[in-house]
Coordinates of C-alpha atoms and ligand atoms in Angstrom, one line a residue:
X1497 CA 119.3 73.2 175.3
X1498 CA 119.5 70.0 177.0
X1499 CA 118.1 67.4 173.9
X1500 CA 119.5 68.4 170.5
X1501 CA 117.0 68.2 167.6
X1502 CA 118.1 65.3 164.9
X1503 CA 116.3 64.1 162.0
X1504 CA 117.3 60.1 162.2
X1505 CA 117.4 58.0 159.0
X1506 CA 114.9 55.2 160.0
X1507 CA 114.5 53.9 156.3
X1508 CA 113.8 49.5 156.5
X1509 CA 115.6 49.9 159.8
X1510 CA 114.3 47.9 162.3
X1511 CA 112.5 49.7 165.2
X1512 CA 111.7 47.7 168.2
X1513 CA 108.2 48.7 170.3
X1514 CA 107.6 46.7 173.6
X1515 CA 103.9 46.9 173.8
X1516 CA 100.8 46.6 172.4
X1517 CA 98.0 49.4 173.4
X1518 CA 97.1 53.1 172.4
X1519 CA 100.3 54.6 172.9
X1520 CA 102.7 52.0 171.5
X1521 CA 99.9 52.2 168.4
X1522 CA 100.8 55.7 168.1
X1523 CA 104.7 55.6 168.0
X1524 CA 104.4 53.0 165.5
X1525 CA 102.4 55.4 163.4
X1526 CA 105.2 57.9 163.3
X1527 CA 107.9 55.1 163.5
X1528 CA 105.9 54.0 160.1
X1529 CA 105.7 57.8 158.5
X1530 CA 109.6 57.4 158.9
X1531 CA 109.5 54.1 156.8
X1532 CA 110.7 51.7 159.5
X1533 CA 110.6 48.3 160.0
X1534 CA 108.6 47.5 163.3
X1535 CA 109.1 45.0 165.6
X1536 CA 106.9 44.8 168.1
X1537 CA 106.9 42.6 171.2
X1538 CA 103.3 42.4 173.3
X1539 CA 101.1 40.0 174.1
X1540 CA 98.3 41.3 172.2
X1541 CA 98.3 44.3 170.1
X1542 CA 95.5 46.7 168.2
X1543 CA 94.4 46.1 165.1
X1544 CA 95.9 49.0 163.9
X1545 CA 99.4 48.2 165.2
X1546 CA 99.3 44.8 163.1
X1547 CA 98.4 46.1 159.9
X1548 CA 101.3 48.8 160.3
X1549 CA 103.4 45.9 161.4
X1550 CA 102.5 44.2 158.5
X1551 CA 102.6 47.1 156.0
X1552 CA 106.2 48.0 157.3
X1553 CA 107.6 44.4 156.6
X1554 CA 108.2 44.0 160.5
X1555 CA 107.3 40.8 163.1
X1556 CA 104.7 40.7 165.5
X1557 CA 106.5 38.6 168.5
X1558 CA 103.8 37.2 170.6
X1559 CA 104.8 36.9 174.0
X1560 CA 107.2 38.9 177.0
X1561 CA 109.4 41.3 176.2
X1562 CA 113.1 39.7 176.8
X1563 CA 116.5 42.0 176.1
X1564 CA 117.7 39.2 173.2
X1565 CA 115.1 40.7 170.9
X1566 CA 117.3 43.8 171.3
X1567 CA 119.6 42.2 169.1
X1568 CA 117.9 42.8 166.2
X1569 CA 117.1 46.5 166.7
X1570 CA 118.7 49.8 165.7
X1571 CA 116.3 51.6 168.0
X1572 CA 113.7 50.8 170.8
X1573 CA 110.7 52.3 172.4
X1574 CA 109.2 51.0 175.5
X1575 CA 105.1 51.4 175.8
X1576 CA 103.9 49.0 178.3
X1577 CA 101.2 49.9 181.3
X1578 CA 104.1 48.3 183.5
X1579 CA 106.6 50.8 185.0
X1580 CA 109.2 47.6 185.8
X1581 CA 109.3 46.3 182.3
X1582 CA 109.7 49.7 181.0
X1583 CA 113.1 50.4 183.1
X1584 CA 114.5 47.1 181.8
X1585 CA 114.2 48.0 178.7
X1586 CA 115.9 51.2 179.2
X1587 CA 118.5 49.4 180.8
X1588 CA 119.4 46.8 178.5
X1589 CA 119.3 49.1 175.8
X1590 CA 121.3 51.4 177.3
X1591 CA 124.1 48.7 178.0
X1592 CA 123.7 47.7 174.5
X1593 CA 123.9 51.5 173.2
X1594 CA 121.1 51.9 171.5
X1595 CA 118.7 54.6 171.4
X1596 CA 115.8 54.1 173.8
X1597 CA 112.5 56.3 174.8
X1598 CA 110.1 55.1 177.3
X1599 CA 107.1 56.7 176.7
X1600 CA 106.0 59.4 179.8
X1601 CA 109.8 58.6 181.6
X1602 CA 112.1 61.5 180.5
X1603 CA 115.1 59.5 183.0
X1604 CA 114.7 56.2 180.8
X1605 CA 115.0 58.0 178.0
X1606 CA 118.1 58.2 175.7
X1607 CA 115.7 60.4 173.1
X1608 CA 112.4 62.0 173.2
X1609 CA 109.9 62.1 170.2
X1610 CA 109.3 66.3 169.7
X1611 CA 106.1 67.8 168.8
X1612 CA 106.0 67.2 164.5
X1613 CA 104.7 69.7 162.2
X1614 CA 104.8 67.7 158.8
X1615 CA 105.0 68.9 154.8
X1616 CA 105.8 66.1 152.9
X1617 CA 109.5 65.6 153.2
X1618 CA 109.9 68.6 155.4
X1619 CA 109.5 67.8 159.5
X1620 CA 109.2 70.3 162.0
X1621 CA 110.7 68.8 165.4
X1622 CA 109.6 71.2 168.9
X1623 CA 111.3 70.0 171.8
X1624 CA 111.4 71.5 175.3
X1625 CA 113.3 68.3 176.5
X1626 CA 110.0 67.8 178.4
X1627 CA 109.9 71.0 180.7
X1628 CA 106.8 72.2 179.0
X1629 CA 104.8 69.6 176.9
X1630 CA 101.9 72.2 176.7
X1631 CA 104.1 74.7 175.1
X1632 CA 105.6 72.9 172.4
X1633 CA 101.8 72.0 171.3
X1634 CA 100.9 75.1 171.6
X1635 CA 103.6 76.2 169.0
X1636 CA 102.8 73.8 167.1
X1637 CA 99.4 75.1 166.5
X1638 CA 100.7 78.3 165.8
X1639 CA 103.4 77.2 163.6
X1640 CA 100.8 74.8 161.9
X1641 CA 98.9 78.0 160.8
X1642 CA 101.5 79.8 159.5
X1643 CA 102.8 77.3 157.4
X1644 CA 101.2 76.1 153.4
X1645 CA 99.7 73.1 153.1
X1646 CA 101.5 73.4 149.7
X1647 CA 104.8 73.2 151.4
X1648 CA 105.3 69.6 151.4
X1649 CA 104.8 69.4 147.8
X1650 CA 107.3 72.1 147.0
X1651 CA 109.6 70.2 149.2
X1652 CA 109.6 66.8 147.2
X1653 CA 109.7 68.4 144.0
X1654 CA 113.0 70.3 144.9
X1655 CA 114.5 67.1 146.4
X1656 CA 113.9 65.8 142.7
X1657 CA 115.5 68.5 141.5
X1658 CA 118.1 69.2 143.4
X1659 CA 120.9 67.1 141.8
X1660 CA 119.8 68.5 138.3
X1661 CA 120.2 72.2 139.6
X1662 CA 123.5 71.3 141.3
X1663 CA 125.3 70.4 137.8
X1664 CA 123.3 73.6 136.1
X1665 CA 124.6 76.8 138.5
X1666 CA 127.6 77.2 140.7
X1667 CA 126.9 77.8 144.2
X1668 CA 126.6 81.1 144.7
X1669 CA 123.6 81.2 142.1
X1670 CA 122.4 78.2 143.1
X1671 CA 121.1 79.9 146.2
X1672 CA 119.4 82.5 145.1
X1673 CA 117.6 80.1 142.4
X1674 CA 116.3 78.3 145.2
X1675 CA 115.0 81.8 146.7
X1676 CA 113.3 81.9 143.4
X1677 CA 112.0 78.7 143.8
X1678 CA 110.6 79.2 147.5
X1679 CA 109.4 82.8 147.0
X1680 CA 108.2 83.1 143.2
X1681 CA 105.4 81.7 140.9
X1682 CA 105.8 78.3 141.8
X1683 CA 104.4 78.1 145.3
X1684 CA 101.1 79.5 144.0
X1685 CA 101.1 77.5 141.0
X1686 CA 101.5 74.6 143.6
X1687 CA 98.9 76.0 146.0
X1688 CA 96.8 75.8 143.3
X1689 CA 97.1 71.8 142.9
X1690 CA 99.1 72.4 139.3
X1691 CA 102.5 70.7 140.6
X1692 CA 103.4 69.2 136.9
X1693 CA 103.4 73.2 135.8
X1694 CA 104.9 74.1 138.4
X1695 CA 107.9 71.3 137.3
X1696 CA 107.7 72.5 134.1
X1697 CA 108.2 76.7 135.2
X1698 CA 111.2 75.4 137.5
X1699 CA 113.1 73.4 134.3
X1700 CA 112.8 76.6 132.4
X1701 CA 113.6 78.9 134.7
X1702 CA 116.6 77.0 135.1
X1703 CA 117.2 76.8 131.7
X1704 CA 117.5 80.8 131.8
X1705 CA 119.7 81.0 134.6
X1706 CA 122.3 78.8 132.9
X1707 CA 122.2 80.9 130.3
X1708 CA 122.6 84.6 132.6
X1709 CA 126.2 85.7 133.5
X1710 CA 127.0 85.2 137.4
X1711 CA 125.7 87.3 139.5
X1712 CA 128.4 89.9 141.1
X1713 CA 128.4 89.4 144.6
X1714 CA 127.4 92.3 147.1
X1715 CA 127.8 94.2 150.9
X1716 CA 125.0 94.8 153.4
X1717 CA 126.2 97.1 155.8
X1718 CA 124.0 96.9 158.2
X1719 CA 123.1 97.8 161.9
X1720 CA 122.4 95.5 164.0
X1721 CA 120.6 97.8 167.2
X1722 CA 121.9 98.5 170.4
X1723 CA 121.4 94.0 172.2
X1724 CA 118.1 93.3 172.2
X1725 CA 117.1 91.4 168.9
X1726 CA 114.1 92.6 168.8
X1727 CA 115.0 95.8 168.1
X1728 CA 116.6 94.6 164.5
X1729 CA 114.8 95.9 161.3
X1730 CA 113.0 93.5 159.0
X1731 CA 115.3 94.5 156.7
X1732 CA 118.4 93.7 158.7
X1733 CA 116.4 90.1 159.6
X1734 CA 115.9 88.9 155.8
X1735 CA 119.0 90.4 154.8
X1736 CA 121.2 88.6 157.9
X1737 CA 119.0 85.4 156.8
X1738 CA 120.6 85.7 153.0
X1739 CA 124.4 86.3 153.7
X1740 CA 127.0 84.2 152.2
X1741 CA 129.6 85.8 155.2
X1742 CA 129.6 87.7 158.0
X1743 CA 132.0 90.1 159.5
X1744 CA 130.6 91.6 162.9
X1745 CA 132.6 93.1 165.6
X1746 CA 132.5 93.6 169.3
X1747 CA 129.6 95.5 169.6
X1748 CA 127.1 92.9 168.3
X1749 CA 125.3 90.9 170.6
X1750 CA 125.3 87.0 170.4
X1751 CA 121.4 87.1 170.1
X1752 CA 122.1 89.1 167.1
X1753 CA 124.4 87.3 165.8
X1754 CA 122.5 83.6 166.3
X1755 CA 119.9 85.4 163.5
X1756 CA 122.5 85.2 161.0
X1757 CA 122.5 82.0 158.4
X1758 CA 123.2 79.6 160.2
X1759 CA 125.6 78.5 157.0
X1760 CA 127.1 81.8 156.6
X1761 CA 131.0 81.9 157.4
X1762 CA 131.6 84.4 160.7
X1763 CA 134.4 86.2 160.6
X1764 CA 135.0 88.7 163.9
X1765 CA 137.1 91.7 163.4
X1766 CA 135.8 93.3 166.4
X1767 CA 137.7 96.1 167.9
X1768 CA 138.4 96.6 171.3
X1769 CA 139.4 100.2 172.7
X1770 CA 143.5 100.2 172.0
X1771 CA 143.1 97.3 170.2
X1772 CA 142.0 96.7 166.6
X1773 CA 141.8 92.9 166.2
X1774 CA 141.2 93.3 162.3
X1775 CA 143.0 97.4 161.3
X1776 CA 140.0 99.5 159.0
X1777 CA 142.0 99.6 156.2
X1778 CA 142.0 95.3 155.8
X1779 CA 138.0 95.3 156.8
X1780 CA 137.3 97.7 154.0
X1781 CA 139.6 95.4 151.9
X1782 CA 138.0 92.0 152.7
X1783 CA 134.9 93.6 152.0
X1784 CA 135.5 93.9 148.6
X1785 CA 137.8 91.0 147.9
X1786 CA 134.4 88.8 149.4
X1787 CA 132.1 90.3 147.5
X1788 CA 134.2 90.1 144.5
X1789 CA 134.2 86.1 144.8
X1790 CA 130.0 86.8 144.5
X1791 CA 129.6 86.3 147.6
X1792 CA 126.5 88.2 150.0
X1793 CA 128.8 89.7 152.7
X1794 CA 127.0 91.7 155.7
X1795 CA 129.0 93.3 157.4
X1796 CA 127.1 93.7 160.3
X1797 CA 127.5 96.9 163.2
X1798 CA 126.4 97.7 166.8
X1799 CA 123.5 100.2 166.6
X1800 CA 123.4 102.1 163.4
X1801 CA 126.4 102.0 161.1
X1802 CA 126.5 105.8 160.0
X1803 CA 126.7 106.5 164.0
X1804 CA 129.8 106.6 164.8
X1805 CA 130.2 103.4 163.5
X1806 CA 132.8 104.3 160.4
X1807 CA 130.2 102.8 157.6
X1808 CA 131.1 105.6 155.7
X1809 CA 134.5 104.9 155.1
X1810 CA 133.2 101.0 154.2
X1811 CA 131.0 102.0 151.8
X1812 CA 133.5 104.6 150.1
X1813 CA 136.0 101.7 149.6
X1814 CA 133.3 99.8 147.9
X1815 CA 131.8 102.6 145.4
X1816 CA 135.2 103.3 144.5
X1817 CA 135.9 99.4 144.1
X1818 CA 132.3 99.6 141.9
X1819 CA 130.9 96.8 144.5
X1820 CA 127.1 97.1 145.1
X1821 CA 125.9 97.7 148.8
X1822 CA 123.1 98.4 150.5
X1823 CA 123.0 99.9 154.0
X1824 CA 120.2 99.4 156.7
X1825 CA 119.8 101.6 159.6
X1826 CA 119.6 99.9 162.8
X1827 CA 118.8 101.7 166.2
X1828 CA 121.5 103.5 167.6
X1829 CA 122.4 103.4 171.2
X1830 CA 121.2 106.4 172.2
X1831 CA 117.7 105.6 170.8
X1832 CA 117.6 102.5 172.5
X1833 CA 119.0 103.3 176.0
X1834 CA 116.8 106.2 176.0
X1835 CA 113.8 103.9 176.0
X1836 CA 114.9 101.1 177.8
X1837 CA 116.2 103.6 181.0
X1838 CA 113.0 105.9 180.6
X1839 CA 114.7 108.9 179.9
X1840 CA 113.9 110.7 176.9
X1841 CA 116.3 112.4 175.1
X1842 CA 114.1 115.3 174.3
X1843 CA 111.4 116.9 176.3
X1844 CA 109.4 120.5 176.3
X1845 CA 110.4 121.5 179.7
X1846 CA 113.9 120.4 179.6
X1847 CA 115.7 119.6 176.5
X1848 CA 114.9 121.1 173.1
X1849 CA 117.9 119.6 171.2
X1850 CA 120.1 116.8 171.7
X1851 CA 123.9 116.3 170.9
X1852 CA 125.3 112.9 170.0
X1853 CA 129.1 113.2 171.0
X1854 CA 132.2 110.8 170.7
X1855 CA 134.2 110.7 174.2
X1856 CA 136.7 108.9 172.7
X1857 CA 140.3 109.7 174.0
X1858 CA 142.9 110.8 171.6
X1859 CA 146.5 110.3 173.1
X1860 CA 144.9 110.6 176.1
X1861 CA 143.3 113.8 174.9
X1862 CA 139.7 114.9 174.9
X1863 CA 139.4 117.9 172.1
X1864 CA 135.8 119.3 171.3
X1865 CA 133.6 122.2 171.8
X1866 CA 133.0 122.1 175.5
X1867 CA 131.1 125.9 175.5
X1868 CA 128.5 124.5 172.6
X1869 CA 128.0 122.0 175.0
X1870 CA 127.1 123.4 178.2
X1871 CA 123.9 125.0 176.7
X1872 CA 120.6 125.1 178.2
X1873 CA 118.1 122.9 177.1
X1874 CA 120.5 120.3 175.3
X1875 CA 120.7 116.9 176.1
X1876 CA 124.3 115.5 175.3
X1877 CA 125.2 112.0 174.7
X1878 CA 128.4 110.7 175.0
X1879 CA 129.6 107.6 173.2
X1880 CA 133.0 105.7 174.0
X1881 CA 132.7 108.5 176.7
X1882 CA 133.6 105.7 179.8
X1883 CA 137.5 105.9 179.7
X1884 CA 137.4 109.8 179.6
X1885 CA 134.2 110.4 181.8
X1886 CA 136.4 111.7 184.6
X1887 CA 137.8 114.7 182.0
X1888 CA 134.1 115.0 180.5
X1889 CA 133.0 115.9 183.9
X1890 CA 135.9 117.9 184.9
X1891 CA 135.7 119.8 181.9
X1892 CA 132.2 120.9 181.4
X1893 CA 132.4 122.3 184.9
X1894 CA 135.3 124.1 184.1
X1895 CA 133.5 125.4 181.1
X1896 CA 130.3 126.6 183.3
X1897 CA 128.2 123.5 183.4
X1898 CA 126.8 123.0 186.8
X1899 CA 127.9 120.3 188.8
X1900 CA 124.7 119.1 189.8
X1901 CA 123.4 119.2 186.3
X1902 CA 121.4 115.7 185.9
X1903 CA 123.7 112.8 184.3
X1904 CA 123.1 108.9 184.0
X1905 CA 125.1 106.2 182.7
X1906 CA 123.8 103.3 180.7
X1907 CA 125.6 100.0 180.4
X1908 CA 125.2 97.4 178.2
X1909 CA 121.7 98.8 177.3
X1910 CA 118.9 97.1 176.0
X1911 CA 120.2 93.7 176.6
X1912 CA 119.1 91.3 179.9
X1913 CA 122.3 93.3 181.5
X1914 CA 121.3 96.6 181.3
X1915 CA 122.4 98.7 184.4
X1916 CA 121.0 102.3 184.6
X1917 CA 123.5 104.5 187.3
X1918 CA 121.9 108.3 188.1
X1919 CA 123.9 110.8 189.5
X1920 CA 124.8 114.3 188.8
X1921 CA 127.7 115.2 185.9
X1922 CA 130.0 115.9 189.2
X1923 CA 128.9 112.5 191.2
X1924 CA 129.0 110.0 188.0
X1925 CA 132.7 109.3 187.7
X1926 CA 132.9 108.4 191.5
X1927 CA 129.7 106.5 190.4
X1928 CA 131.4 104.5 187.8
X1929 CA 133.9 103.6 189.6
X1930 CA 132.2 102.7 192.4
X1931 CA 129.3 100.2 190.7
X1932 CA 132.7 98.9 188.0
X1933 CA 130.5 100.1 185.1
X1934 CA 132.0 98.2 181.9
X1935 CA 131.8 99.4 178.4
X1936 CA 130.1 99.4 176.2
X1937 CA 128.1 102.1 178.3
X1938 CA 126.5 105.4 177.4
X1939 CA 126.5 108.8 179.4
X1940 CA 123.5 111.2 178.6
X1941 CA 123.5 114.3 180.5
X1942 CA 120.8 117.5 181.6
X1943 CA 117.5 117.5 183.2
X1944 CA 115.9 114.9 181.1
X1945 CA 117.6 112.5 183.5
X1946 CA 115.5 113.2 186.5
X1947 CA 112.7 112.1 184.1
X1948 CA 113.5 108.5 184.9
X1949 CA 112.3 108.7 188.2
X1950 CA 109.4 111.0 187.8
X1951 CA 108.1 108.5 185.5
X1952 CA 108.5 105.9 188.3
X1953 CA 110.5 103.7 185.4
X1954 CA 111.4 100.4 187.1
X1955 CA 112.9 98.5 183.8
Ligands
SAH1019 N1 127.3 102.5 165.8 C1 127.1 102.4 167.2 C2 128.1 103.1 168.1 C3 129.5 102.6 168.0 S1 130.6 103.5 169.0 C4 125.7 102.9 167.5 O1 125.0 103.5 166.6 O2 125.2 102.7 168.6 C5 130.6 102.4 170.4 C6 129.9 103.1 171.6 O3 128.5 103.0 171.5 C7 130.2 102.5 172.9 O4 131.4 102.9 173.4 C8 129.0 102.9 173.8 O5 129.2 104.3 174.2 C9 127.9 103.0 172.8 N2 127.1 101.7 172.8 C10 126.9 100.8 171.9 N3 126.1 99.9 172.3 C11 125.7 100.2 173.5 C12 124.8 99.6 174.5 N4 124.2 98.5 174.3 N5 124.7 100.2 175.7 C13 125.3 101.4 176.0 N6 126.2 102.0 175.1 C14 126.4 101.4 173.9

């Protein structure tokens, strides 16, 4: 992001335009919207531009532009047909400070004006820092659809509200009365063109929620996928868009993360192998010591959070501490590096059943089942199986398995850095060395690997 969005305070400031024609007219009609005072400098202007001139309580200079009239401005746009004026402008202002945008000149320009969707009060600013002009209209038109007309109305009647519901609830309520507000009756009572109802619903409303108890406060646990955002649930989505706090951990990608409230308090107790940045016992704790301040705490996981993602023991912390939760499945990361590498995990000719395994190293100790896994027609998937992948391998062959049995790695899949790495279960500890694979990465082993390249995948 090279130009950060801002939503400038333009009220009876004054705004200074240097020119006259079409395009000046048209800043001064948003300069206007924003209630500024314009001062224009041209030698002859539109119509138009004088009566908003005049309508804003602004001067019409007749004459040249000359950098003393910056004295009197808080912010300047240059509009003249004459590309020599237009840099002295931008230069005096500059050396004065003040925030200047030649119209069609991205390098004169301290600002640019962004493509506006407006509701009332409410402004929707698109910006692609002028890379892509056609774009951001084009989203606008989209975004122009999905958006009520009603909107803008709702808007100004809960900025008249707003300091009267601020001394009525504490904060924690206060947000979800605003959900209410923005979700319930009101917006089709306003839709309909019957605001003063729609006043009178809110004031009573309000009235009842002074009156309720406060409401307890409450855990999402929920996964967040594998990287890629889009793989998130709707669920997840609206739920990460309500929380109060969130407690994520290595695992979830910043993508996924950037969807959470923007306002909600992060707090990382991500774990790194051999090193637990936050012990389980004190997540489970500040779980319920959050949600018993009211808060909306998601405490949100890589993949799903009953996959080997210890969710259980969260939860059982919370039902004993009588805290209500809800938990949200997200797509594990076998599910999604199956799809994303193009091998599936199951298939008639090869695989009948599939085995999600931990490879996680105990003291340096890999214990499990090794002859339940070395059946035919199983597809095994290791997680947190990087570390110990050169025991994996040494033991299934010990146990039978044959060393040319099929047997891919998968790092960071799903995300822009996926790397897929094929081998056999005797090559792929050489090839993780060789190609530095890096957690977190997932092993899936037997024939269903070979699928990848007899489906020609090229993701
Ligand atoms: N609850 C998570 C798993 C947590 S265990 C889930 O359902 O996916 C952590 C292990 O998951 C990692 O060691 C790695 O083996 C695997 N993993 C998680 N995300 C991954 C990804 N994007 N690509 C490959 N493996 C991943």
């Amino acid at each position: 992001m090279r130009y950060l969005p801002l939503a400038f305070d333009l009220k009876n400031r004054p705004c200074l335009i240097v020119g006259g024609g079409a395009i000046a007219t048209r800043k001064a009609r948003l300069l206007k919207k924003a209630e500024a005072r314009l001062l224009v400098v041209a030698l002859d202007i539109t119509d138009e531009l004088r009566q908003l001139v005049m309508a804003s309580g602004g001067e019409y200079i007749v004459g040249r532009y000359h950098s003393d009239l910056l004295k009197n401005a808080e912010m300047v746009v240059a509009a003249t047909a004459d590309g020599a004026v237009n840099a002295q402008v931008s230069a005096d202002a500059k050396a004065l400070r003040l925030p200047v945008n030649v119209v069609d000149s991205p390098e004169h320009c301290t600002f640019t004006f962004p493509s506006i969707i407006e509701r009332g009060p409410l402004a929707i600013g698109i910006s692609s820092g002028g890379s892509a002009p056609v774009l951001t209209r084009m989203l606008r038109a989209q975004i122009e659809t999905l958006l009520s007309p009603g909107l803008g109305v709702i808007a100004e009647l809960a900025g008249r509200m707003r300091d009267k519901v601020k001394a009525a609830l504490p904060e924690v309520q206060r947000k979800e009365f605003w959900h209410w507000v923005f979700n319930g009756p009101i917006v089709g009572q306003v839709e309909r063109g019957h605001a003063a109802e729609a006043e009178q619903t809110l004031l009573e409303e309000l009235q009842r929620w002074k009156e309720k108890p406060a409401p307890s406060g409450e855990v999402y646990l929920v996964g967040g996928g594998p990287g890629d955002p889009d793989l998130l649930t709707f669920r997840a989505l609206r739920l990460m868009q309500q929380a109060d706090v969130v407690l994520y951990d290595r695992l979830v990608s910043t993508e996924v993360l950037e969807l959470v409230r923007r306002d909600a308090e992060r707090i990382y107790v991500g774990k790194k192998k051999q090193f637990h940045s936050v012990p389980q016992d004190d997540i489970n704790q500040l779980l319920v010591d959050l949600a018993k301040e009211g808060k909306k705490v998601l405490r949100l996981k890589g993949g799903d959070p009953f996959v080997f993602g210890r969710g259980g023991e969260e939860i059982d912390k919370l039902a004993e501490a009588r805290v209500p939760f809800q938990v949200v499945p997200g797509i594990t990361a076998a599910i999604g590096c199956s799809a994303y590498s193009g091998i599936p995990l199951t298939h008639r000719d090869y695989a009948q059943s599939v085995r999600f395994i931990t490879g996680h190293l105990k003291q340096g100790d890999l214990v499990l089942p090794w002859e339940e896994l070395i059946t035919p027609n199983q597809t095994i998937v290791f997680y947190m199986g990087l570390t110990g992948l050169p025991t994996i391998s040494e033991q299934l062959i010990a146990h039978g398995m044959a060393a040319d049995t099929p047997a891919a790695l998968v790092e960071k899949g799903t995300t822009r850095d996926q790397r897929v790495i094929t081998g056999t279960i005797g090559t792929l500890p050489a090839l993780a060395e060789e190609h530095k694979v890096e957690a977190p990465a997932l092993t899936i082993i037997g024939g269903v690997v070979t699928l990848r390249d007899s489906l020609g995948w090229y993701r």
